[in-house]
Coordinates of N, CA, C and O in Angstrom, one line a residue:
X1 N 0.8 -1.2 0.0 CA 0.0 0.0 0.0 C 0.9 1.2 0.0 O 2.0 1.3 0.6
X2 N 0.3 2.4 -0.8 CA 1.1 3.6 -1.4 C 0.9 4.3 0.6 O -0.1 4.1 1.2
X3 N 2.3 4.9 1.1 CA 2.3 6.1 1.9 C 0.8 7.0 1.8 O 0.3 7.0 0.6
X4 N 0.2 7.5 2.7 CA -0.4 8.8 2.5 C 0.0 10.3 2.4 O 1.2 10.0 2.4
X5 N 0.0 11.0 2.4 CA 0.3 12.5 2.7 C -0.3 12.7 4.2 O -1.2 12.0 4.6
X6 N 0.2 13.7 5.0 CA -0.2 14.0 5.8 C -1.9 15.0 5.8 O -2.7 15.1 6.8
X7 N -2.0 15.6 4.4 CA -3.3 15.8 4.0 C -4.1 15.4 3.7 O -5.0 16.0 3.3
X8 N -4.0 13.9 3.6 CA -4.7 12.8 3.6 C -5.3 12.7 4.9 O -6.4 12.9 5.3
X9 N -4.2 12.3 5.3 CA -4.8 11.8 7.0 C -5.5 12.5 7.8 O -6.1 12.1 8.7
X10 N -5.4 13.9 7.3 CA -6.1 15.5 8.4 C -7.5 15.0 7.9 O -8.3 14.5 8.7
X11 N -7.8 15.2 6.5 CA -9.0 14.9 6.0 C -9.6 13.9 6.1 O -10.8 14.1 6.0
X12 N -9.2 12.6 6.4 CA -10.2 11.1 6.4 C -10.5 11.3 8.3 O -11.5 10.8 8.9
X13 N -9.4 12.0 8.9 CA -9.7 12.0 10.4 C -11.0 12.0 11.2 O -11.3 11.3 12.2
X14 N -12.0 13.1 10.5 CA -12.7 13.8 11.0 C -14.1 14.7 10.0 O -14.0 15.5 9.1
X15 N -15.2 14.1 10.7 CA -16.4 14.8 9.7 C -15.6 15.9 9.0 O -14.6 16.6 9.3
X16 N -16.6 15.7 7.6 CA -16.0 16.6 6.0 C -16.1 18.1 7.0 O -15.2 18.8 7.4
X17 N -17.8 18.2 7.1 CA -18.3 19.1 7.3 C -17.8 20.1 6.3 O -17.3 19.7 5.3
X18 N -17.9 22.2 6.5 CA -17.7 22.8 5.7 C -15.9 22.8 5.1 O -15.2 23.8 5.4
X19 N -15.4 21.9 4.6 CA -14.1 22.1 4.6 C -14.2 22.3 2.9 O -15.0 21.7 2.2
X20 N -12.9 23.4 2.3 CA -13.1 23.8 1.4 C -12.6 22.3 0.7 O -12.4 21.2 1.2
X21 N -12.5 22.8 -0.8 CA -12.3 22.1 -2.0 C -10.4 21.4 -1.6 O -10.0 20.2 -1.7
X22 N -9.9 22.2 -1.2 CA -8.4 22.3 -1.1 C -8.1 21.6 0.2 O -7.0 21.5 0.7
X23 N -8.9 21.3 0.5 CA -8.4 20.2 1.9 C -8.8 18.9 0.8 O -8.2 18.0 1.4
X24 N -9.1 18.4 0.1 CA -8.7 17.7 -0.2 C -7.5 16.9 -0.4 O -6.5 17.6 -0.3
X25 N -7.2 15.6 -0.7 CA -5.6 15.5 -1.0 C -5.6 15.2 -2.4 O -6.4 14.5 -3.0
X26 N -4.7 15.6 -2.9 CA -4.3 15.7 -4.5 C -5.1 17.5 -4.7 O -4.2 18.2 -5.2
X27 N -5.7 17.8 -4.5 CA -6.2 19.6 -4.7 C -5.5 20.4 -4.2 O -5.3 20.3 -2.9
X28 N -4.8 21.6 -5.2 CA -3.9 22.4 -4.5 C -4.9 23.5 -5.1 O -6.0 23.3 -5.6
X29 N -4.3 24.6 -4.8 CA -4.0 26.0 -5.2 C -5.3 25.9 -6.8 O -6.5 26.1 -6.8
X30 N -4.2 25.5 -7.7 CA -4.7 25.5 -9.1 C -5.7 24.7 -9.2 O -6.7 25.3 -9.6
X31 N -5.9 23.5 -9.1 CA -7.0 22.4 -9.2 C -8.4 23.3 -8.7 O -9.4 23.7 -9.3
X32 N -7.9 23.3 -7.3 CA -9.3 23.9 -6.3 C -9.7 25.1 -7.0 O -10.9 25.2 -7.0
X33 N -9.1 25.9 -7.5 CA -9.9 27.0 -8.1 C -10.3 26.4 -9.7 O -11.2 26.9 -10.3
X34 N -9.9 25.7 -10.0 CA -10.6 25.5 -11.0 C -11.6 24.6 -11.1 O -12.2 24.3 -12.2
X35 N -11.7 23.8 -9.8 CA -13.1 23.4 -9.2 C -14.2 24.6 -8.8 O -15.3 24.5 -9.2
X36 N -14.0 25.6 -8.2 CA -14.3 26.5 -7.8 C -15.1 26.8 -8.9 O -16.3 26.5 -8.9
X37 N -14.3 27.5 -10.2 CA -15.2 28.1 -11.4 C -16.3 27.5 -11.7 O -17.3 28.1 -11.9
X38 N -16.2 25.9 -11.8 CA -16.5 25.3 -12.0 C -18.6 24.4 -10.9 O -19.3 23.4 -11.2
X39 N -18.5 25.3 -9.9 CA -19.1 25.7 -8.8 C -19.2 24.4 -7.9 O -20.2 24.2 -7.2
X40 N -18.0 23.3 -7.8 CA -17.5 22.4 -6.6 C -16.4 23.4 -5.9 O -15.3 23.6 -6.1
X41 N -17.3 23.7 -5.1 CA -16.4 24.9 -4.1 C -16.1 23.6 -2.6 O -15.1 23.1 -2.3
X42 N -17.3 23.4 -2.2 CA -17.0 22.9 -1.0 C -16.1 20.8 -1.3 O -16.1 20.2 -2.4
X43 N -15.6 20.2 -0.2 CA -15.2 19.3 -0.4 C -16.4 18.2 -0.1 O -15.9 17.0 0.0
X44 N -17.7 18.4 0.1 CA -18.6 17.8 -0.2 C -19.7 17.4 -1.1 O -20.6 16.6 -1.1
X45 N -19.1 18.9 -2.1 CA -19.6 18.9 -3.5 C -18.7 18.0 -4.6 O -19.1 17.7 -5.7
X46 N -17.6 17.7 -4.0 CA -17.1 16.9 -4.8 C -17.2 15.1 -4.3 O -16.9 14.1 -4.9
X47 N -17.8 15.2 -2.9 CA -17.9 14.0 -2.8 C -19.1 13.5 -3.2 O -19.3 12.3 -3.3
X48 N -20.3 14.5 -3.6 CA -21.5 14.3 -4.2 C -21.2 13.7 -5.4 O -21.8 12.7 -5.8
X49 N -20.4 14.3 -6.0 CA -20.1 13.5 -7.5 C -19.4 12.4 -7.4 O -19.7 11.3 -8.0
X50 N -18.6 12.4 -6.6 CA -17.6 10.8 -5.9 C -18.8 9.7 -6.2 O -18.7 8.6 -6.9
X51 N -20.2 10.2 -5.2 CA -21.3 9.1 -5.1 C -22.0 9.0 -6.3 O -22.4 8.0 -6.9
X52 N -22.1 10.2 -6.7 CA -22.8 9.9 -8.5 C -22.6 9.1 -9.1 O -23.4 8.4 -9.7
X53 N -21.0 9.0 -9.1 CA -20.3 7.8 -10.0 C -20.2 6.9 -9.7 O -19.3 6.3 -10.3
X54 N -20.9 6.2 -8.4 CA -20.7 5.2 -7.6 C -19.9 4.5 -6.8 O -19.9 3.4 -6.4
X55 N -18.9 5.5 -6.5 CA -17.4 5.8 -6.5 C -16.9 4.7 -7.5 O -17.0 3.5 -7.5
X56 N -16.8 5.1 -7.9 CA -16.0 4.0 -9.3 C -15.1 5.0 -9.3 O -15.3 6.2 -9.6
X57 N -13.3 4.3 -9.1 CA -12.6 4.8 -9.3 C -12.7 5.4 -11.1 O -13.2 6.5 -11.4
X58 N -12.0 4.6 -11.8 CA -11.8 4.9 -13.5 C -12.8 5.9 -13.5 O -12.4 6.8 -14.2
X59 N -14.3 6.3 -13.0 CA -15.3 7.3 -13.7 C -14.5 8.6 -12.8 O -13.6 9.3 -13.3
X60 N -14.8 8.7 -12.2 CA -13.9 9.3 -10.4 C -12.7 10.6 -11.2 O -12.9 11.8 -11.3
X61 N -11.5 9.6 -11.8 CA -10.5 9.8 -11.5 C -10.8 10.6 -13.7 O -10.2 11.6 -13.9
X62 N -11.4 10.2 -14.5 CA -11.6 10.5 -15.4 C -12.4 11.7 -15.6 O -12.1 12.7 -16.3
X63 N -13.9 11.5 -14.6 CA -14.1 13.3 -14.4 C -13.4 14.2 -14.2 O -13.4 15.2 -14.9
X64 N -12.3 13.9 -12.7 CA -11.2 14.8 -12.2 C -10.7 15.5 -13.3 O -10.8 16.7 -13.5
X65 N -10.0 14.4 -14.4 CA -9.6 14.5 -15.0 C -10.3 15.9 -16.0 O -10.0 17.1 -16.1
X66 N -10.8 15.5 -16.3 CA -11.9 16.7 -17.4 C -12.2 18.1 -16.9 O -11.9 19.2 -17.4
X67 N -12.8 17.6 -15.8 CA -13.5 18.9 -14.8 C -12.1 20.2 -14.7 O -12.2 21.4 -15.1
X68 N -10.8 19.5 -13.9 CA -10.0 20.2 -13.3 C -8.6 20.2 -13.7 O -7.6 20.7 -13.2
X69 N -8.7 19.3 -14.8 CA -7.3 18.7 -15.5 C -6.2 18.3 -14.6 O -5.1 18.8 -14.7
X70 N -6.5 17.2 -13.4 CA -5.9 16.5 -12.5 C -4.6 15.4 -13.3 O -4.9 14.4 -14.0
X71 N -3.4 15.8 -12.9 CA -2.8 14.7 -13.5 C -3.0 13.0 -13.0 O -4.1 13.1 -12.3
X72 N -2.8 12.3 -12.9 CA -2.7 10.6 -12.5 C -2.4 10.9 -11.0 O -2.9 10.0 -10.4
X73 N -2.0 11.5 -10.5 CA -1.3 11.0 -8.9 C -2.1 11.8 -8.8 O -2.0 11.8 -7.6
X74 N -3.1 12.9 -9.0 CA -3.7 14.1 -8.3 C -4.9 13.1 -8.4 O -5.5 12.8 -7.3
X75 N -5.2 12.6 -9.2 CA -6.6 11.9 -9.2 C -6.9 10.8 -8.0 O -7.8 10.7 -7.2
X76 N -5.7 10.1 -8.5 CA -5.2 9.0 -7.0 C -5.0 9.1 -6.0 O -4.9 8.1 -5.3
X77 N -4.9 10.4 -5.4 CA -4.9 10.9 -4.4 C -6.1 11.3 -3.7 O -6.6 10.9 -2.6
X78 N -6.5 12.3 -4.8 CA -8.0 13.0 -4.6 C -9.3 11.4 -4.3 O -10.3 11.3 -3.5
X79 N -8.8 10.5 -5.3 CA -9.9 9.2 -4.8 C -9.5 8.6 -3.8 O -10.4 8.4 -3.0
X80 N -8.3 8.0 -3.5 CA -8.5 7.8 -2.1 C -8.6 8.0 -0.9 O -8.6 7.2 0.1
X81 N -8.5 9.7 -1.0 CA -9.1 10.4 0.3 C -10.5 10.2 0.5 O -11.1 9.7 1.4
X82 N -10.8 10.7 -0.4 CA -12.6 10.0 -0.5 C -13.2 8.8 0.0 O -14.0 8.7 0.9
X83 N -12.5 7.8 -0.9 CA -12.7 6.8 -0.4 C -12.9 5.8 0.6 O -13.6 4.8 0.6
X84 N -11.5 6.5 1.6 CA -11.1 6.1 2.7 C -12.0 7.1 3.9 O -12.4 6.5 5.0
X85 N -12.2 8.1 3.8 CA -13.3 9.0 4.2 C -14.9 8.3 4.2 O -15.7 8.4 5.1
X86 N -15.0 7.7 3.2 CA -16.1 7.3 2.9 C -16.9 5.7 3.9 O -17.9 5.3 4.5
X87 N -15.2 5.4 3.5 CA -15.5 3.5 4.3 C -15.4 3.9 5.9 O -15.9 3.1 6.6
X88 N -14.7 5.5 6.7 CA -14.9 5.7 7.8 C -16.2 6.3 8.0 O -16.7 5.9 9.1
X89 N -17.0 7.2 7.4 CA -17.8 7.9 8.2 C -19.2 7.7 7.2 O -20.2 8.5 7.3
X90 N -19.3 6.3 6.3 CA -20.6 6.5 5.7 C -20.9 4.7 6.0 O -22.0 4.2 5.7

């Protein structure tokens, strides 16, 4: 199993609640604003779509891709913070 980031672990810790787009892991700076324009501001608006796609990684990591132009490790990152978020608190 891949290491986490330490922004991983802050975020799967503890209810999403209002936490921006950018606490995500794999979302920096650039990504998050261009989620933002895009009007996934909060990091529960992206987990709404996480569930749309049934978290299905490949659909997941392929929207990222589109929506925010996420490279491979941002996508992989950004899904299994979710995901591991998800298997804790849903």
């Amino acid at each position: 199993m891949s290491s986490t980031s330490q922004k991983h672990k802050d975020f799967v810790a503890e209810p999403m609640g209002e936490k921006s787009v950018n606490a995500l892991a794999g979302i920096g700076e650039v990504l998050g604003k261009r989620l933002e324009d895009k009007g996934f501001d909060k990091a529960y608006v992206v987990l709404g779509q996480f569930l749309v796609l049934r978290k299905d990684e490949e659909l997941f990591r392929e929207w990222l891709k589109d929506t925010c132009g996420a490279n491979t490790k941002q996508q992989g990152d950004c899904y299994g913070c979710l995901r591991e978020w998800c298997d804790s608190f849903l």
